[in-house]
Amino acid sequence: MAVRADGFRLHSFTKEEQWRGPQEERVLTTVISAHPTSRIDHYLRTLKQAGLRITPQRRAICHFLANTNRHPSAYQIFEELAATNPDISRATIYNTLNTLQELGAIVELSFGSDHTHYETNPEPHVNLICLRCQKITDYYGDPGIDMLTARVLADTDFQTAAARIDLVGFCDECRLQRIQEIRDMAKATSDQHKP
Amino acid sequence: MAVRADGFRLHSFTKEEQWRGPQEERVLTTVISAHPTSRIDHYLRTLKQAGLRITPQRRAICHFLANTNRHPSAYQIFEELAATNPDISRATIYNTLNTLQELGAIVELSFGSDHTHYETNPEPHVNLICLRCQKITDYYGDPGIDMLTARVLADTDFQTAAARIDLVGFCDECRLQRIQEIRDMAKATSDQHKP
DNA sequence: CCCATAAGTTGGATTCATTCTAAATTAAAC
DNA sequence: GTTTAATTTAGAATGAATCCAACTTATGGG
């Protein structure tokens, strides 16, 4: 791994056949937020301010990130970009995502899946992550994040670049299914005692 | 992967030589919380309520989780337990951590590192994650989590098992070092123009 | 207390997301 | 334009996490 003077790392990449689609597609409800134009500008400005070059590949990746309200994985980004930009390398996707993550422009989201997904939405919100179906739902309440970051800065001098709030639990549907399953199991057990 | 009637998965494991220690040790400040005894009881009760057996291995893992205030990785847990329990399998560590995670008793924490770390502290708090030195510091403010989860339940019927709040940014020390580096670079650049 | 059996454990093989490498290309400053 | 360090890329390598199939054991019923 190349380590540059400014401390950024550069990585690269892997076997063709090993790239698989997401085993279980992760769909998610998302309320629209922050205008795409301002979002791509934000990403590009972040790169520029760090003294990094704006390449066509990086521009394409930023464009993708700015225009999605899902929580894409590196694979999903590659798959989409490959359609219009067939020569883009997976290494570049990883490089750019890591760089943006290190700059705090996007936030990594992991929830037991194999792939790392990214939070591209700068709008403060809460992620509701279901332990059963893995669905992520964005919730826009008023978590008082600004107040929290201000207090943290005052107390610890920690300067927040991005916030992530996850509530892990069971969505309504899965909670009901869970109850049903427990009933079914109990029934099956008692049935064994009948002729 | 064995999938049981109750939906739990069982996994296993990997090559001996591939187990390495944490490349960069992740130390972290932590304010003590929830009494160990009540924490181990919580873990064991959670397993029992799910209809799972209490094995010596699971008991040992829960004991470890209850008595640490770090954010251990599977490797770290294995390393410690191996001292007193030399025959414990890495597969068992992964199985148990995954199970506890699926039950919401512990929460997975990922932050760009290779290993997955776990949040074992049920006390609601904020993780301050430094983008530069990767240090995690627990911050106990009043994020109003209870209020938030109650509101989420009312609005969406999502039942929260565990909460995770991460603020990603720069700790005081790294922020200062960063400024210094930028100055040094600027100086080096201007020096090139001198004889 | 003992048995039966489904649940859990184990170590070795395997998978595959991510990182590394070194050569080729290119953005951007002069 | 030229120059040069930054970036990209394809292919090789890494290693955390998972799978597998045989073995062991917790636990409930007799």
CSV table of C-alpha atoms (C1' of nucleotides) in Angstrom, one decimal:
chain,number,residue,atom,x,y,z
A,1,MET,CA,0.0,0.0,0.0
A,2,ALA,CA,1.4,3.3,-1.1
A,3,VAL,CA,1.4,6.0,1.6
A,4,ARG,CA,1.6,9.5,0.4
A,5,ALA,CA,3.1,12.5,2.0
A,6,ASP,CA,-0.3,13.7,3.1
A,7,GLY,CA,-1.0,10.4,4.8
A,8,PHE,CA,-3.5,9.1,2.3
A,9,ARG,CA,-3.3,5.4,1.3
A,10,LEU,CA,-3.8,4.0,-2.1
A,11,HIS,CA,-5.0,0.5,-2.6
A,12,SER,CA,-6.1,-1.8,-5.4
A,13,PHE,CA,-7.5,-5.1,-6.4
A,14,THR,CA,-8.8,-8.6,-7.1
A,15,LYS,CA,-9.9,-11.5,-9.3
A,16,GLU,CA,-12.6,-11.1,-11.9
A,17,GLU,CA,-14.7,-14.1,-11.0
A,18,GLN,CA,-14.7,-13.3,-7.4
A,19,TRP,CA,-17.1,-10.4,-7.9
A,20,ARG,CA,-20.6,-11.5,-7.0
A,21,GLY,CA,-23.7,-9.6,-6.7
A,22,PRO,CA,-25.2,-9.0,-3.3
A,23,GLN,CA,-26.4,-12.4,-2.0
A,24,GLU,CA,-29.4,-10.9,-0.4
A,25,GLU,CA,-30.6,-7.7,-2.0
A,26,ARG,CA,-30.9,-4.9,0.6
A,27,VAL,CA,-33.8,-2.7,-0.3
A,28,LEU,CA,-34.6,0.2,1.8
A,29,THR,CA,-37.0,3.0,2.2
A,30,THR,CA,-35.5,6.4,2.1
A,31,VAL,CA,-36.8,9.9,2.4
A,32,ILE,CA,-35.2,12.2,-0.1
A,33,SER,CA,-32.7,14.7,1.2
A,34,ALA,CA,-30.0,17.2,0.3
A,35,HIS,CA,-30.1,18.2,-3.3
A,36,PRO,CA,-27.9,16.0,-5.6
A,37,THR,CA,-26.0,19.0,-7.1
A,38,SER,CA,-25.0,20.3,-3.7
A,39,ARG,CA,-24.0,16.8,-2.7
A,40,ILE,CA,-21.7,16.2,-5.6
A,41,ASP,CA,-20.2,19.6,-5.1
A,42,HIS,CA,-19.6,18.7,-1.5
A,43,TYR,CA,-17.7,15.5,-2.4
A,44,LEU,CA,-15.6,17.2,-5.1
A,45,ARG,CA,-14.8,20.2,-2.9
A,46,THR,CA,-13.8,17.8,-0.1
A,47,LEU,CA,-11.4,16.0,-2.5
A,48,LYS,CA,-10.0,19.3,-3.8
A,49,GLN,CA,-9.5,20.8,-0.4
A,50,ALA,CA,-7.4,17.7,0.5
A,51,GLY,CA,-5.2,18.5,-2.4
A,52,LEU,CA,-6.4,15.5,-4.4
A,53,ARG,CA,-7.0,15.4,-8.1
A,54,ILE,CA,-10.4,15.4,-9.8
A,55,THR,CA,-10.3,12.5,-12.2
A,56,PRO,CA,-13.1,11.3,-14.5
A,57,GLN,CA,-13.4,8.2,-12.4
A,58,ARG,CA,-13.6,10.1,-9.1
A,59,ARG,CA,-16.2,12.4,-10.7
A,60,ALA,CA,-18.3,9.4,-11.8
A,61,ILE,CA,-18.1,7.9,-8.4
A,62,CYS,CA,-19.1,11.1,-6.7
A,63,HIS,CA,-21.9,11.6,-9.1
A,64,PHE,CA,-23.2,8.1,-8.3
A,65,LEU,CA,-23.0,8.7,-4.5
A,66,ALA,CA,-24.7,12.1,-4.9
A,67,ASN,CA,-27.6,10.6,-6.7
A,68,THR,CA,-28.4,7.6,-4.6
A,69,ASN,CA,-30.4,7.4,-1.5
A,70,ARG,CA,-29.6,3.8,-0.9
A,71,HIS,CA,-26.7,2.6,1.1
A,72,PRO,CA,-24.5,1.2,-1.7
A,73,SER,CA,-21.7,-1.3,-1.4
A,74,ALA,CA,-18.5,-1.1,-3.5
A,75,TYR,CA,-19.9,-3.8,-5.7
A,76,GLN,CA,-23.2,-2.0,-6.4
A,77,ILE,CA,-21.3,1.1,-7.3
A,78,PHE,CA,-19.0,-0.8,-9.6
A,79,GLU,CA,-21.9,-2.6,-11.3
A,80,GLU,CA,-23.7,0.6,-12.1
A,81,LEU,CA,-20.7,2.6,-13.2
A,82,ALA,CA,-19.5,-0.2,-15.4
A,83,ALA,CA,-22.5,0.3,-17.7
A,84,THR,CA,-21.4,3.8,-18.7
A,85,ASN,CA,-17.7,3.5,-17.8
A,86,PRO,CA,-16.7,0.0,-18.8
A,87,ASP,CA,-13.1,0.4,-18.0
A,88,ILE,CA,-13.3,1.6,-14.5
A,89,SER,CA,-11.3,-0.6,-12.1
A,90,ARG,CA,-12.6,-2.0,-8.8
A,91,ALA,CA,-9.4,-0.8,-7.2
A,92,THR,CA,-10.4,2.7,-8.0
A,93,ILE,CA,-13.8,2.3,-6.5
A,94,TYR,CA,-12.2,1.1,-3.3
A,95,ASN,CA,-9.6,3.8,-3.3
A,96,THR,CA,-12.1,6.5,-3.8
A,97,LEU,CA,-14.5,5.2,-1.2
A,98,ASN,CA,-11.8,4.8,1.3
A,99,THR,CA,-10.5,8.3,0.6
A,100,LEU,CA,-14.0,9.9,1.0
A,101,GLN,CA,-14.5,7.9,4.2
A,102,GLU,CA,-11.2,9.1,5.6
A,103,LEU,CA,-12.2,12.6,4.8
A,104,GLY,CA,-15.4,12.1,6.5
A,105,ALA,CA,-17.5,12.8,3.4
A,106,ILE,CA,-19.2,9.4,3.6
A,107,VAL,CA,-19.7,7.0,6.5
A,108,GLU,CA,-19.2,3.3,6.5
A,109,LEU,CA,-22.1,1.2,7.6
A,110,SER,CA,-21.7,-2.4,8.5
A,111,PHE,CA,-24.3,-4.7,9.8
A,112,GLY,CA,-23.1,-8.2,9.7
A,113,SER,CA,-23.2,-8.5,6.0
A,114,ASP,CA,-20.2,-9.4,3.9
A,115,HIS,CA,-20.1,-6.2,2.0
A,116,THR,CA,-19.4,-2.8,3.5
A,117,HIS,CA,-22.1,-0.3,2.7
A,118,TYR,CA,-21.8,3.4,2.7
A,119,GLU,CA,-24.0,6.2,4.1
A,120,THR,CA,-23.9,8.9,1.4
A,121,ASN,CA,-26.6,11.1,2.9
A,122,PRO,CA,-25.2,14.0,4.8
A,123,GLU,CA,-28.6,14.9,6.2
A,124,PRO,CA,-28.5,13.9,9.9
A,125,HIS,CA,-30.9,11.0,10.4
A,126,VAL,CA,-31.3,7.7,12.2
A,127,ASN,CA,-30.8,4.3,10.6
A,128,LEU,CA,-33.3,1.7,11.7
A,129,ILE,CA,-31.6,-1.7,11.1
A,130,CYS,CA,-33.7,-4.8,11.4
A,131,LEU,CA,-31.8,-7.8,13.0
A,132,ARG,CA,-34.0,-10.2,11.0
A,133,CYS,CA,-34.5,-8.9,7.5
A,134,GLN,CA,-31.5,-6.6,7.5
A,135,LYS,CA,-33.6,-3.8,6.0
A,136,ILE,CA,-32.4,-0.3,6.7
A,137,THR,CA,-34.9,2.4,7.0
A,138,ASP,CA,-33.9,6.1,7.4
A,139,TYR,CA,-35.8,7.9,10.1
A,140,TYR,CA,-35.9,11.6,10.2
A,141,GLY,CA,-36.8,12.7,13.6
A,142,ASP,CA,-35.0,15.3,15.7
A,143,PRO,CA,-32.2,13.5,17.3
A,144,GLY,CA,-30.7,16.7,18.4
A,145,ILE,CA,-27.4,15.9,16.7
A,146,ASP,CA,-26.2,19.4,16.4
A,147,MET,CA,-26.7,19.9,20.0
A,148,LEU,CA,-24.8,16.7,20.7
A,149,THR,CA,-21.8,17.5,18.5
A,150,ALA,CA,-21.6,21.0,20.0
A,151,ARG,CA,-21.6,19.5,23.5
A,152,VAL,CA,-19.0,16.9,22.6
A,153,LEU,CA,-16.7,19.6,21.1
A,154,ALA,CA,-17.0,21.7,24.2
A,155,ASP,CA,-16.3,18.7,26.6
A,156,THR,CA,-13.6,16.8,24.7
A,157,ASP,CA,-12.4,19.0,21.8
A,158,PHE,CA,-13.4,16.2,19.5
A,159,GLN,CA,-14.4,17.7,16.1
A,160,THR,CA,-17.2,15.8,14.4
A,161,ALA,CA,-17.1,15.4,10.7
A,162,ALA,CA,-20.1,13.0,10.4
A,163,ALA,CA,-22.6,11.4,12.7
A,164,ARG,CA,-24.1,8.0,12.6
A,165,ILE,CA,-27.0,6.9,14.6
A,166,ASP,CA,-28.2,3.3,14.3
A,167,LEU,CA,-31.0,1.7,16.2
A,168,VAL,CA,-30.7,-2.1,15.9
A,169,GLY,CA,-33.8,-4.1,16.5
A,170,PHE,CA,-36.9,-5.5,14.8
A,171,CYS,CA,-39.0,-3.8,12.3
A,172,ASP,CA,-42.8,-4.1,12.7
A,173,GLU,CA,-43.2,-6.9,10.2
A,174,CYS,CA,-40.4,-9.0,11.5
A,175,ARG,CA,-41.4,-8.6,15.1
A,176,LEU,CA,-44.9,-10.0,14.2
A,177,GLN,CA,-43.4,-12.9,12.2
A,178,ARG,CA,-41.1,-13.7,15.1
A,179,ILE,CA,-44.0,-14.0,17.5
A,180,GLN,CA,-45.8,-16.2,15.0
A,181,GLU,CA,-42.8,-18.5,14.7
A,182,ILE,CA,-42.5,-18.9,18.4
A,183,ARG,CA,-46.2,-19.9,18.5
A,184,ASP,CA,-45.8,-22.3,15.7
A,185,MET,CA,-42.8,-24.0,17.4
A,186,ALA,CA,-44.8,-24.3,20.6
A,187,LYS,CA,-47.7,-25.8,18.7
A,188,ALA,CA,-45.5,-28.3,16.8
A,189,THR,CA,-44.0,-29.4,20.1
A,190,SER,CA,-47.4,-30.0,21.7
A,191,ASP,CA,-48.6,-31.8,18.6
A,192,GLN,CA,-45.9,-34.4,19.1
A,193,HIS,CA,-47.7,-35.6,22.3
A,194,LYS,CA,-50.9,-36.2,20.4
A,195,PRO,CA,-51.6,-39.5,18.6
B,1,MET,CA,-24.1,-23.1,6.9
B,2,ALA,CA,-26.5,-24.9,9.1
B,3,VAL,CA,-29.8,-23.1,9.4
B,4,ARG,CA,-31.9,-24.2,12.4
B,5,ALA,CA,-35.6,-24.2,12.8
B,6,ASP,CA,-35.5,-21.1,14.8
B,7,GLY,CA,-33.6,-19.3,12.1
B,8,PHE,CA,-30.2,-19.2,13.7
B,9,ARG,CA,-27.2,-19.9,11.6
B,10,LEU,CA,-24.1,-21.9,12.7
B,11,HIS,CA,-20.8,-21.2,11.2
B,12,SER,CA,-17.1,-22.2,11.6
B,13,PHE,CA,-13.6,-21.6,10.5
B,14,THR,CA,-10.0,-21.0,9.1
B,15,LYS,CA,-6.3,-21.6,8.7
B,16,GLU,CA,-4.1,-21.6,11.8
B,17,GLU,CA,-1.3,-19.3,10.4
B,18,GLN,CA,-3.8,-16.7,9.2
B,19,TRP,CA,-4.6,-15.6,12.7
B,20,ARG,CA,-2.7,-12.5,13.4
B,21,GLY,CA,-2.8,-10.1,16.3
B,22,PRO,CA,-4.4,-6.7,15.8
B,23,GLN,CA,-2.0,-4.9,13.4
B,24,GLU,CA,-2.6,-1.6,15.1
B,25,GLU,CA,-3.6,-1.9,18.7
B,26,ARG,CA,-6.8,0.0,19.4
B,27,VAL,CA,-6.7,1.4,22.9
B,28,LEU,CA,-9.6,3.4,24.2
B,29,THR,CA,-10.7,5.3,27.1
B,30,THR,CA,-13.8,4.0,28.7
B,31,VAL,CA,-15.8,5.1,31.6
B,32,ILE,CA,-16.9,2.1,33.6
B,33,SER,CA,-20.6,1.1,33.3
B,34,ALA,CA,-23.2,-1.6,34.1
B,35,HIS,CA,-22.0,-4.0,36.8
B,36,PRO,CA,-20.3,-7.1,35.2
B,37,THR,CA,-22.5,-9.5,37.1
B,38,SER,CA,-25.7,-8.0,35.7
B,39,ARG,CA,-24.1,-7.9,32.3
B,40,ILE,CA,-23.2,-11.6,32.2
B,41,ASP,CA,-26.7,-12.4,33.4
B,42,HIS,CA,-28.1,-10.3,30.7
B,43,TYR,CA,-26.2,-12.2,28.0
B,44,LEU,CA,-27.0,-15.7,29.4
B,45,ARG,CA,-30.7,-14.8,29.9
B,46,THR,CA,-30.8,-13.6,26.3
B,47,LEU,CA,-29.5,-16.9,25.1
B,48,LYS,CA,-31.8,-18.9,27.3
B,49,GLN,CA,-34.8,-16.9,26.3
B,50,ALA,CA,-34.0,-17.7,22.7
B,51,GLY,CA,-34.1,-21.4,23.5
B,52,LEU,CA,-30.3,-21.8,23.2
B,53,ARG,CA,-28.1,-23.9,25.4
B,54,ILE,CA,-25.7,-22.6,27.9
B,55,THR,CA,-22.4,-24.3,27.1
B,56,PRO,CA,-19.1,-23.8,29.0
B,57,GLN,CA,-17.8,-22.1,25.8
B,58,ARG,CA,-20.7,-19.7,25.7
B,59,ARG,CA,-20.4,-19.0,29.4
B,60,ALA,CA,-16.7,-18.2,29.0
B,61,ILE,CA,-17.4,-15.9,26.1
B,62,CYS,CA,-20.2,-14.1,27.9
B,63,HIS,CA,-18.0,-13.8,30.9
B,64,PHE,CA,-15.3,-12.1,28.8
B,65,LEU,CA,-17.8,-9.8,27.2
B,66,ALA,CA,-19.2,-8.8,30.5
B,67,ASN,CA,-15.8,-8.0,32.0
B,68,THR,CA,-14.3,-5.8,29.3
B,69,ASN,CA,-14.9,-2.2,28.5
B,70,ARG,CA,-12.9,-2.3,25.3
B,71,HIS,CA,-14.4,-3.1,22.0
B,72,PRO,CA,-12.9,-6.5,21.4
B,73,SER,CA,-12.6,-8.3,18.1
B,74,ALA,CA,-13.1,-12.0,17.6
B,75,TYR,CA,-9.4,-12.4,17.6
B,76,GLN,CA,-8.9,-10.6,20.9
B,77,ILE,CA,-11.5,-12.7,22.6
B,78,PHE,CA,-10.0,-15.9,21.2
B,79,GLU,CA,-6.6,-14.9,22.4
B,80,GLU,CA,-7.7,-14.2,26.0
B,81,LEU,CA,-9.9,-17.2,26.3
B,82,ALA,CA,-7.3,-19.6,24.8
B,83,ALA,CA,-5.2,-19.0,28.0
B,84,THR,CA,-7.7,-20.6,30.3
B,85,ASN,CA,-9.6,-22.6,27.7
B,86,PRO,CA,-7.0,-23.9,25.3
B,87,ASP,CA,-9.3,-26.1,23.3
B,88,ILE,CA,-11.9,-23.4,22.4
B,89,SER,CA,-12.5,-23.1,18.6
B,90,ARG,CA,-12.4,-19.9,16.7
B,91,ALA,CA,-15.6,-21.1,15.0
B,92,THR,CA,-17.3,-21.1,18.3
B,93,ILE,CA,-16.2,-17.6,19.0
B,94,TYR,CA,-17.7,-16.5,15.7
B,95,ASN,CA,-20.9,-18.5,16.2
B,96,THR,CA,-21.5,-17.0,19.6
B,97,LEU,CA,-20.7,-13.5,18.7
B,98,ASN,CA,-23.0,-13.7,15.7
B,99,THR,CA,-25.8,-15.2,17.8
B,100,LEU,CA,-25.5,-12.5,20.4
B,101,GLN,CA,-25.4,-9.9,17.7
B,102,GLU,CA,-28.5,-11.3,16.1
B,103,LEU,CA,-30.3,-11.2,19.4
B,104,GLY,CA,-29.3,-7.6,19.9
B,105,ALA,CA,-27.2,-8.3,23.0
B,106,ILE,CA,-24.1,-6.9,21.5
B,107,VAL,CA,-23.6,-4.5,18.6
B,108,GLU,CA,-21.1,-4.8,15.8
B,109,LEU,CA,-18.8,-1.8,15.4
B,110,SER,CA,-16.8,-1.4,12.1
B,111,PHE,CA,-14.6,1.5,11.3
B,112,GLY,CA,-12.5,0.6,8.3
B,113,SER,CA,-10.3,-1.8,10.2
B,114,ASP,CA,-9.9,-5.4,9.1
B,115,HIS,CA,-11.4,-6.9,12.1
B,116,THR,CA,-15.0,-6.5,13.3
B,117,HIS,CA,-15.2,-5.2,16.8
B,118,TYR,CA,-18.1,-5.5,19.2
B,119,GLU,CA,-19.7,-3.0,21.5
B,120,THR,CA,-20.5,-5.0,24.7
B,121,ASN,CA,-21.5,-2.1,26.8
B,122,PRO,CA,-25.3,-1.9,27.1
B,123,GLU,CA,-25.1,1.5,28.7
B,124,PRO,CA,-26.2,4.1,26.1
B,125,HIS,CA,-23.3,6.2,25.1
B,126,VAL,CA,-21.6,7.9,22.2
B,127,ASN,CA,-18.5,6.5,20.3
B,128,LEU,CA,-16.1,9.2,19.3
B,129,ILE,CA,-14.1,7.7,16.4
B,130,CYS,CA,-11.0,9.5,15.2
B,131,LEU,CA,-10.5,9.3,11.4
B,132,ARG,CA,-6.8,9.7,11.8
B,133,CYS,CA,-5.6,7.6,14.8
B,134,GLN,CA,-8.7,5.3,14.8
B,135,LYS,CA,-9.0,5.6,18.6
B,136,ILE,CA,-12.5,5.2,20.0
B,137,THR,CA,-13.5,7.1,23.0
B,138,ASP,CA,-16.7,6.5,24.8
B,139,TYR,CA,-18.6,9.7,25.7
B,140,TYR,CA,-21.3,9.7,28.2
B,141,GLY,CA,-23.5,12.7,27.7
B,142,ASP,CA,-27.2,12.6,27.5
B,143,PRO,CA,-28.1,11.8,23.9
B,144,GLY,CA,-31.7,11.4,24.9
B,145,ILE,CA,-31.7,7.8,23.5
B,146,ASP,CA,-34.6,6.6,25.5
B,147,MET,CA,-36.7,9.5,24.2
B,148,LEU,CA,-35.5,8.8,20.7
B,149,THR,CA,-36.4,5.0,20.8
B,150,ALA,CA,-39.8,5.8,22.3
B,151,ARG,CA,-40.5,8.2,19.5
B,152,VAL,CA,-39.3,5.8,16.8
B,153,LEU,CA,-41.5,3.0,18.3
B,154,ALA,CA,-44.5,5.3,18.2
B,155,ASP,CA,-43.9,6.5,14.7
B,156,THR,CA,-42.7,3.4,12.9
B,157,ASP,CA,-43.4,0.4,15.2
B,158,PHE,CA,-39.7,-0.4,15.1
B,159,GLN,CA,-38.6,-2.1,18.3
B,160,THR,CA,-35.1,-1.1,19.3
B,161,ALA,CA,-32.9,-3.7,20.9
B,162,ALA,CA,-29.7,-1.7,20.9
B,163,ALA,CA,-28.5,1.7,19.9
B,164,ARG,CA,-25.3,2.9,18.4
B,165,ILE,CA,-24.2,6.5,18.1
B,166,ASP,CA,-20.9,7.2,16.4
B,167,LEU,CA,-19.4,10.6,15.8
B,168,VAL,CA,-16.7,10.3,13.2
B,169,GLY,CA,-14.1,13.1,13.1
B,170,PHE,CA,-10.8,14.2,14.6
B,171,CYS,CA,-9.8,14.0,18.2
B,172,ASP,CA,-8.1,17.0,19.7
B,173,GLU,CA,-4.5,15.6,19.3
B,174,CYS,CA,-5.0,14.6,15.7
B,175,ARG,CA,-6.7,17.8,14.7
B,176,LEU,CA,-3.7,19.8,15.9
B,177,GLN,CA,-1.2,17.4,14.2
B,178,ARG,CA,-3.2,17.8,11.0
B,179,ILE,CA,-2.9,21.6,11.1
B,180,GLN,CA,0.8,21.3,11.7
B,181,GLU,CA,1.2,18.9,8.8
B,182,ILE,CA,-0.6,21.3,6.4
B,183,ARG,CA,1.7,24.1,7.6
B,184,ASP,CA,4.8,21.9,7.1
B,185,MET,CA,3.8,21.0,3.6
B,186,ALA,CA,3.2,24.6,2.7
B,187,LYS,CA,6.6,25.5,4.1
B,188,ALA,CA,8.3,22.7,2.2
B,189,THR,CA,6.7,23.9,-1.0
B,190,SER,CA,7.8,27.5,-0.6
B,191,ASP,CA,11.3,26.4,0.4
B,192,GLN,CA,11.7,24.9,-3.0
B,193,HIS,CA,11.6,28.3,-4.5
B,194,LYS,CA,14.4,29.6,-2.4
B,195,PRO,CA,18.1,29.0,-3.5
C,1,DC,C1',-29.6,-41.3,37.3
C,2,DC,C1',-29.5,-42.7,32.5
C,3,DC,C1',-30.8,-42.4,27.5
C,4,DA,C1',-31.9,-40.3,23.4
C,5,DT,C1',-31.3,-36.7,20.4
C,6,DA,C1',-31.1,-32.2,18.8
C,7,DA,C1',-27.9,-28.5,19.7
C,8,DG,C1',-23.3,-27.2,19.8
C,9,DT,C1',-18.3,-27.7,19.0
C,10,DT,C1',-14.3,-28.5,16.3
C,11,DG,C1',-10.3,-28.1,13.0
C,12,DG,C1',-9.4,-28.2,8.4
C,13,DA,C1',-10.8,-26.6,3.8
C,14,DT,C1',-12.9,-22.9,1.4
C,15,DT,C1',-14.7,-18.5,0.1
C,16,DC,C1',-14.4,-14.0,-1.5
C,17,DA,C1',-14.2,-8.9,-0.1
C,18,DT,C1',-10.5,-6.1,0.2
C,19,DT,C1',-5.6,-4.8,-0.3
C,20,DC,C1',-1.1,-5.0,-2.6
C,21,DT,C1',2.1,-4.5,-6.6
C,22,DA,C1',4.3,-2.7,-10.2
C,23,DA,C1',3.7,-0.9,-14.7
C,24,DA,C1',1.1,2.4,-17.6
C,25,DT,C1',-1.6,6.6,-17.8
C,26,DT,C1',-2.8,11.4,-16.8
C,27,DA,C1',-4.2,15.8,-14.1
C,28,DA,C1',-2.4,19.9,-13.3
C,29,DA,C1',1.3,23.3,-12.3
C,30,DC,C1',4.9,25.9,-14.7
D,1,DG,C1',4.0,21.9,-24.5
D,2,DT,C1',6.8,19.5,-20.6
D,3,DT,C1',7.3,17.6,-16.4
D,4,DT,C1',6.2,15.0,-12.6
D,5,DA,C1',3.8,13.2,-8.9
D,6,DA,C1',-0.8,11.5,-8.5
D,7,DT,C1',-3.9,8.0,-10.2
D,8,DT,C1',-5.5,4.1,-12.4
D,9,DT,C1',-5.4,-0.6,-13.6
D,10,DA,C1',-5.1,-5.8,-14.1
D,11,DG,C1',-3.6,-9.4,-11.8
D,12,DA,C1',-1.7,-11.6,-7.6
D,13,DA,C1',-2.1,-12.0,-2.7
D,14,DT,C1',-4.1,-11.6,1.8
D,15,DG,C1',-6.8,-13.1,5.6
D,16,DA,C1',-11.2,-12.5,8.2
D,17,DA,C1',-15.2,-15.0,8.2
D,18,DT,C1',-17.8,-19.0,6.7
D,19,DC,C1',-18.6,-23.9,5.4
D,20,DC,C1',-18.4,-28.8,6.3
D,21,DA,C1',-18.9,-33.2,8.2
D,22,DA,C1',-17.6,-35.7,12.1
D,23,DC,C1',-17.6,-35.7,17.0
D,24,DT,C1',-19.3,-34.2,21.6
D,25,DT,C1',-22.7,-32.7,25.0
D,26,DA,C1',-26.6,-30.1,27.3
D,27,DT,C1',-30.9,-31.0,28.4
D,28,DG,C1',-35.7,-32.9,28.9
D,29,DG,C1',-38.3,-37.1,29.7
D,30,DG,C1',-38.6,-41.6,31.7
